[in-house]
PDB file of C-alpha atoms in Angstrom:
ATOM      1  CA  UNK A   1      15.191 -10.788  59.162  1.00 88.00           C
ATOM      2  CA  UNK A   2      18.595 -13.413  59.723  1.00 94.00           C
ATOM      3  CA  UNK A   3      21.440 -12.291  60.329  1.00 96.00           C
ATOM      4  CA  UNK A   4      24.205 -15.640  60.686  1.00 94.00           C
ATOM      5  CA  UNK A   5      27.257 -14.564  63.684  1.00 96.00           C
ATOM      6  CA  UNK A   6      25.447 -12.250  65.582  1.00 97.00           C
ATOM      7  CA  UNK A   7      27.262 -14.247  68.666  1.00 97.00           C
ATOM      8  CA  UNK A   8      31.161 -15.529  68.609  1.00 96.00           C
ATOM      9  CA  UNK A   9      31.145 -18.382  70.472  1.00 93.00           C
ATOM     10  CA  UNK A  10      33.565 -16.497  73.647  1.00 94.00           C
ATOM     11  CA  UNK A  11      29.770 -14.574  74.093  1.00 95.00           C
ATOM     12  CA  UNK A  12      27.587 -17.736  73.963  1.00 92.00           C
ATOM     13  CA  UNK A  13      30.068 -19.496  76.378  1.00 88.00           C
ATOM     14  CA  UNK A  14      29.844 -15.791  78.323  1.00 86.00           C
ATOM     15  CA  UNK A  15      26.183 -16.782  78.401  1.00 85.00           C
ATOM     16  CA  UNK A  16      25.889 -20.353  79.145  1.00 76.00           C
ATOM     17  CA  UNK A  17      28.521 -19.527  82.103  1.00 63.00           C
ATOM     18  CA  UNK A  18      26.717 -17.169  83.940  1.00 64.00           C
ATOM     19  CA  UNK A  19      23.586 -19.579  83.831  1.00 61.00           C
ATOM     20  CA  UNK A  20      25.156 -22.691  84.100  1.00 51.00           C
ATOM     21  CA  UNK A  21      21.663 -23.978  84.962  1.00 56.00           C
ATOM     22  CA  UNK A  22      19.176 -22.162  83.536  1.00 49.00           C
ATOM     23  CA  UNK A  23      17.651 -25.292  81.209  1.00 45.00           C
ATOM     24  CA  UNK A  24      15.785 -26.206  84.866  1.00 46.00           C
ATOM     25  CA  UNK A  25      13.887 -22.903  85.011  1.00 45.00           C
ATOM     26  CA  UNK A  26       9.747 -22.193  84.660  1.00 48.00           C
ATOM     27  CA  UNK A  27       8.136 -24.530  82.439  1.00 54.00           C
ATOM     28  CA  UNK A  28       5.478 -23.351  80.298  1.00 55.00           C
ATOM     29  CA  UNK A  29       2.491 -25.890  80.733  1.00 57.00           C
ATOM     30  CA  UNK A  30       1.989 -27.974  78.360  1.00 53.00           C
ATOM     31  CA  UNK A  31      -0.825 -26.210  76.073  1.00 62.00           C
ATOM     32  CA  UNK A  32      -1.980 -27.233  72.713  1.00 67.00           C
ATOM     33  CA  UNK A  33       0.613 -23.625  72.112  1.00 80.00           C
ATOM     34  CA  UNK A  34       3.586 -24.271  73.605  1.00 84.00           C
ATOM     35  CA  UNK A  35       5.170 -27.234  75.516  1.00 84.00           C
ATOM     36  CA  UNK A  36       8.662 -24.858  76.132  1.00 86.00           C
ATOM     37  CA  UNK A  37      11.048 -24.220  79.470  1.00 84.00           C
ATOM     38  CA  UNK A  38      11.930 -20.628  80.450  1.00 85.00           C
ATOM     39  CA  UNK A  39      14.368 -18.814  82.530  1.00 86.00           C
ATOM     40  CA  UNK A  40      13.794 -14.857  82.463  1.00 87.00           C
ATOM     41  CA  UNK A  41      16.897 -13.494  81.631  1.00 89.00           C
ATOM     42  CA  UNK A  42      15.808  -9.592  81.571  1.00 89.00           C
ATOM     43  CA  UNK A  43      17.775  -6.994  82.307  1.00 90.00           C
ATOM     44  CA  UNK A  44      20.406  -8.923  83.538  1.00 89.00           C
ATOM     45  CA  UNK A  45      23.276 -10.200  80.251  1.00 91.00           C
ATOM     46  CA  UNK A  46      23.485  -5.215  80.092  1.00 91.00           C
ATOM     47  CA  UNK A  47      26.204  -6.107  76.824  1.00 93.00           C
ATOM     48  CA  UNK A  48      23.792  -8.647  75.800  1.00 95.00           C
ATOM     49  CA  UNK A  49      20.585  -5.852  75.744  1.00 94.00           C
ATOM     50  CA  UNK A  50      23.213  -3.210  74.441  1.00 93.00           C
ATOM     51  CA  UNK A  51      24.388  -5.619  71.592  1.00 96.00           C
ATOM     52  CA  UNK A  52      20.739  -6.512  70.244  1.00 96.00           C
ATOM     53  CA  UNK A  53      19.281  -2.981  71.377  1.00 94.00           C
ATOM     54  CA  UNK A  54      22.295  -1.550  68.241  1.00 93.00           C
ATOM     55  CA  UNK A  55      20.996  -4.093  65.949  1.00 95.00           C
ATOM     56  CA  UNK A  56      17.239  -3.385  66.215  1.00 95.00           C
ATOM     57  CA  UNK A  57      17.546   0.385  65.462  1.00 93.00           C
ATOM     58  CA  UNK A  58      19.883  -0.163  62.543  1.00 94.00           C
ATOM     59  CA  UNK A  59      17.114  -3.027  61.253  1.00 94.00           C
ATOM     60  CA  UNK A  60      14.358  -0.111  62.251  1.00 94.00           C
ATOM     61  CA  UNK A  61      16.023   1.891  59.861  1.00 93.00           C
ATOM     62  CA  UNK A  62      13.716   0.291  57.809  1.00 93.00           C
ATOM     63  CA  UNK A  63      10.819   0.254  59.012  1.00 93.00           C
ATOM     64  CA  UNK A  64      10.564   3.534  61.289  1.00 92.00           C
ATOM     65  CA  UNK A  65       9.038   2.080  64.615  1.00 92.00           C
ATOM     66  CA  UNK A  66       8.771   4.207  67.081  1.00 91.00           C
ATOM     67  CA  UNK A  67      11.495   2.561  69.758  1.00 89.00           C
ATOM     68  CA  UNK A  68      13.590   6.051  71.440  1.00 70.00           C
ATOM     69  CA  UNK A  69      13.199   4.409  74.533  1.00 70.00           C
ATOM     70  CA  UNK A  70      16.152   3.978  76.168  1.00 64.00           C
ATOM     71  CA  UNK A  71      14.736   1.182  77.918  1.00 75.00           C
ATOM     72  CA  UNK A  72      13.430  -0.941  75.125  1.00 89.00           C
ATOM     73  CA  UNK A  73      14.085  -4.537  75.346  1.00 92.00           C
ATOM     74  CA  UNK A  74      11.218  -5.575  77.998  1.00 86.00           C
ATOM     75  CA  UNK A  75      11.950  -8.443  77.696  1.00 90.00           C
ATOM     76  CA  UNK A  76      14.452 -11.738  77.219  1.00 93.00           C
ATOM     77  CA  UNK A  77      14.164 -15.734  78.489  1.00 92.00           C
ATOM     78  CA  UNK A  78      16.183 -18.228  77.464  1.00 90.00           C
ATOM     79  CA  UNK A  79      14.207 -20.762  76.115  1.00 91.00           C
ATOM     80  CA  UNK A  80      15.092 -25.262  76.026  1.00 89.00           C
ATOM     81  CA  UNK A  81      13.167 -27.592  73.779  1.00 91.00           C
ATOM     82  CA  UNK A  82      13.024 -31.451  73.876  1.00 90.00           C
ATOM     83  CA  UNK A  83      11.737 -33.810  72.094  1.00 92.00           C
ATOM     84  CA  UNK A  84       7.911 -33.178  72.087  1.00 91.00           C
ATOM     85  CA  UNK A  85       8.891 -29.561  72.099  1.00 90.00           C
ATOM     86  CA  UNK A  86       6.763 -26.384  70.115  1.00 91.00           C
ATOM     87  CA  UNK A  87       5.159 -23.595  69.892  1.00 91.00           C
ATOM     88  CA  UNK A  88       2.122 -22.651  68.194  1.00 92.00           C
ATOM     89  CA  UNK A  89       1.206 -20.567  65.548  1.00 93.00           C
ATOM     90  CA  UNK A  90       0.841 -16.933  67.668  1.00 92.00           C
ATOM     91  CA  UNK A  91       2.545 -13.596  67.069  1.00 92.00           C
ATOM     92  CA  UNK A  92       4.547 -12.203  70.036  1.00 92.00           C
ATOM     93  CA  UNK A  93       2.780  -7.894  70.192  1.00 87.00           C
ATOM     94  CA  UNK A  94       1.663  -7.647  73.129  1.00 79.00           C
ATOM     95  CA  UNK A  95      -1.365  -4.815  73.975  1.00 75.00           C
ATOM     96  CA  UNK A  96       0.035  -3.344  77.180  1.00 69.00           C
ATOM     97  CA  UNK A  97      -1.674   0.300  78.420  1.00 73.00           C
ATOM     98  CA  UNK A  98       1.904   2.429  77.739  1.00 81.00           C
ATOM     99  CA  UNK A  99       4.223   0.460  75.315  1.00 85.00           C
ATOM    100  CA  UNK A 100       4.327  -2.704  72.465  1.00 89.00           C
ATOM    101  CA  UNK A 101       6.077  -4.664  71.455  1.00 91.00           C
ATOM    102  CA  UNK A 102       7.549  -4.195  67.935  1.00 93.00           C
ATOM    103  CA  UNK A 103      10.106  -6.051  67.372  1.00 95.00           C
ATOM    104  CA  UNK A 104      11.129  -9.974  68.793  1.00 97.00           C
ATOM    105  CA  UNK A 105      14.415 -11.266  68.414  1.00 98.00           C
ATOM    106  CA  UNK A 106      15.434 -14.989  68.213  1.00 98.00           C
ATOM    107  CA  UNK A 107      19.204 -15.696  68.854  1.00 97.00           C
ATOM    108  CA  UNK A 108      19.900 -19.157  67.776  1.00 97.00           C
ATOM    109  CA  UNK A 109      22.618 -20.908  70.338  1.00 95.00           C
ATOM    110  CA  UNK A 110      22.703 -24.466  69.628  1.00 93.00           C
ATOM    111  CA  UNK A 111      23.996 -26.136  66.344  1.00 92.00           C
ATOM    112  CA  UNK A 112      20.510 -26.932  64.243  1.00 94.00           C
ATOM    113  CA  UNK A 113      22.818 -30.603  63.706  1.00 94.00           C
ATOM    114  CA  UNK A 114      22.895 -31.367  67.633  1.00 94.00           C
ATOM    115  CA  UNK A 115      18.654 -32.189  67.147  1.00 96.00           C
ATOM    116  CA  UNK A 116      15.793 -32.660  65.040  1.00 97.00           C
ATOM    117  CA  UNK A 117      12.425 -30.789  64.278  1.00 97.00           C
ATOM    118  CA  UNK A 118      12.569 -27.117  66.237  1.00 96.00           C
ATOM    119  CA  UNK A 119      12.700 -25.576  63.656  1.00 95.00           C
ATOM    120  CA  UNK A 120      11.403 -21.678  62.638  1.00 96.00           C
ATOM    121  CA  UNK A 121       8.946 -20.763  60.770  1.00 96.00           C
ATOM    122  CA  UNK A 122       7.455 -17.564  58.925  1.00 96.00           C
ATOM    123  CA  UNK A 123       3.312 -18.306  58.413  1.00 96.00           C
ATOM    124  CA  UNK A 124       2.753 -15.479  55.964  1.00 92.00           C
ATOM    125  CA  UNK A 125       6.505 -13.745  55.172  1.00 90.00           C
ATOM    126  CA  UNK A 126       8.638 -15.698  52.445  1.00 90.00           C
ATOM    127  CA  UNK A 127      12.125 -15.032  54.304  1.00 91.00           C
ATOM    128  CA  UNK A 128      14.991 -17.536  53.572  1.00 91.00           C
ATOM    129  CA  UNK A 129      15.077 -19.661  56.625  1.00 93.00           C
ATOM    130  CA  UNK A 130      17.939 -22.065  55.651  1.00 89.00           C
ATOM    131  CA  UNK A 131      21.056 -20.600  58.038  1.00 91.00           C
ATOM    132  CA  UNK A 132      18.183 -20.118  60.840  1.00 93.00           C
ATOM    133  CA  UNK A 133      19.532 -22.990  62.580  1.00 92.00           C
ATOM    134  CA  UNK A 134      23.364 -21.706  62.056  1.00 95.00           C
ATOM    135  CA  UNK A 135      24.537 -21.179  66.701  1.00 96.00           C
ATOM    136  CA  UNK A 136      25.033 -17.195  67.489  1.00 97.00           C
ATOM    137  CA  UNK A 137      22.565 -16.413  63.894  1.00 97.00           C
ATOM    138  CA  UNK A 138      19.508 -13.512  65.123  1.00 98.00           C
ATOM    139  CA  UNK A 139      16.739 -13.621  63.434  1.00 97.00           C
ATOM    140  CA  UNK A 140      14.466 -10.414  64.137  1.00 97.00           C
ATOM    141  CA  UNK A 141      11.611  -9.565  63.098  1.00 96.00           C
ATOM    142  CA  UNK A 142       8.270  -7.234  63.767  1.00 95.00           C
ATOM    143  CA  UNK A 143       6.671  -8.977  66.687  1.00 94.00           C
ATOM    144  CA  UNK A 144       3.042  -8.826  64.724  1.00 93.00           C
ATOM    145  CA  UNK A 145       4.084 -12.096  62.193  1.00 96.00           C
ATOM    146  CA  UNK A 146       3.409 -15.152  62.986  1.00 96.00           C
ATOM    147  CA  UNK A 147       5.257 -17.697  63.719  1.00 96.00           C
ATOM    148  CA  UNK A 148       6.471 -21.105  65.593  1.00 96.00           C
ATOM    149  CA  UNK A 149       8.611 -23.788  66.606  1.00 96.00           C
ATOM    150  CA  UNK A 150       8.103 -26.779  65.721  1.00 96.00           C
ATOM    151  CA  UNK A 151       7.851 -29.607  66.885  1.00 95.00           C
ATOM    152  CA  UNK A 152      10.949 -31.021  68.104  1.00 96.00           C
ATOM    153  CA  UNK A 153      11.777 -35.233  67.186  1.00 97.00           C
ATOM    154  CA  UNK A 154      16.028 -34.895  68.421  1.00 97.00           C
ATOM    155  CA  UNK A 155      17.880 -33.612  70.873  1.00 96.00           C
ATOM    156  CA  UNK A 156      17.299 -29.956  72.581  1.00 92.00           C
ATOM    157  CA  UNK A 157      17.420 -26.603  70.460  1.00 93.00           C
ATOM    158  CA  UNK A 158      18.633 -23.384  72.982  1.00 92.00           C
ATOM    159  CA  UNK A 159      17.960 -20.497  72.423  1.00 94.00           C
ATOM    160  CA  UNK A 160      17.110 -16.729  73.649  1.00 95.00           C
ATOM    161  CA  UNK A 161      14.416 -14.753  73.067  1.00 96.00           C
ATOM    162  CA  UNK A 162      12.711 -10.963  73.825  1.00 96.00           C
ATOM    163  CA  UNK A 163      11.108  -7.825  73.203  1.00 95.00           C
ATOM    164  CA  UNK A 164      12.075  -5.032  71.751  1.00 94.00           C
ATOM    165  CA  UNK A 165       8.873  -2.372  72.232  1.00 92.00           C
ATOM    166  CA  UNK A 166       7.491   0.933  72.396  1.00 89.00           C
ATOM    167  CA  UNK A 167       4.529   3.656  72.697  1.00 87.00           C
ATOM    168  CA  UNK A 168       1.698   2.544  71.765  1.00 82.00           C
ATOM    169  CA  UNK A 169       0.661   1.800  67.774  1.00 78.00           C
ATOM    170  CA  UNK A 170      -1.155   4.768  66.630  1.00 71.00           C
TER     171      UNK A 170
END
């Protein structure tokens, strides 16, 4: 579920050069659930889509989810959490009429040493998340799992989040 060195520094820099002002994207309405800046990059970094999908398909051998669609990544966002930013307990599964979210992936763009708080946590899964804050790390998990980002108390945390979909759950 936690895989270090998924992206290298050159790839992360390439993302930053492509979207140098992404942190000024839309801010979700502050609520009891989430406070985070978002910028939609769905299908704008084709090389990243291919890399993520190939990686998730390897992981899926242990799950057997139906993600056979050529366009299985349906949404990708850059996220920025500032001080006070958070995302409380939630699931990412989306019960859309045609496709459901099967996997969530989060790619860490900021090194954990650059901020405090902002920890990624699972509610019910026992997973070693000690290295989850390392720059370039990807976390891949079934979208049904409850997870959160704890409130940020210092600095800023930047990441990419996306979802791999497939036909409706049976």
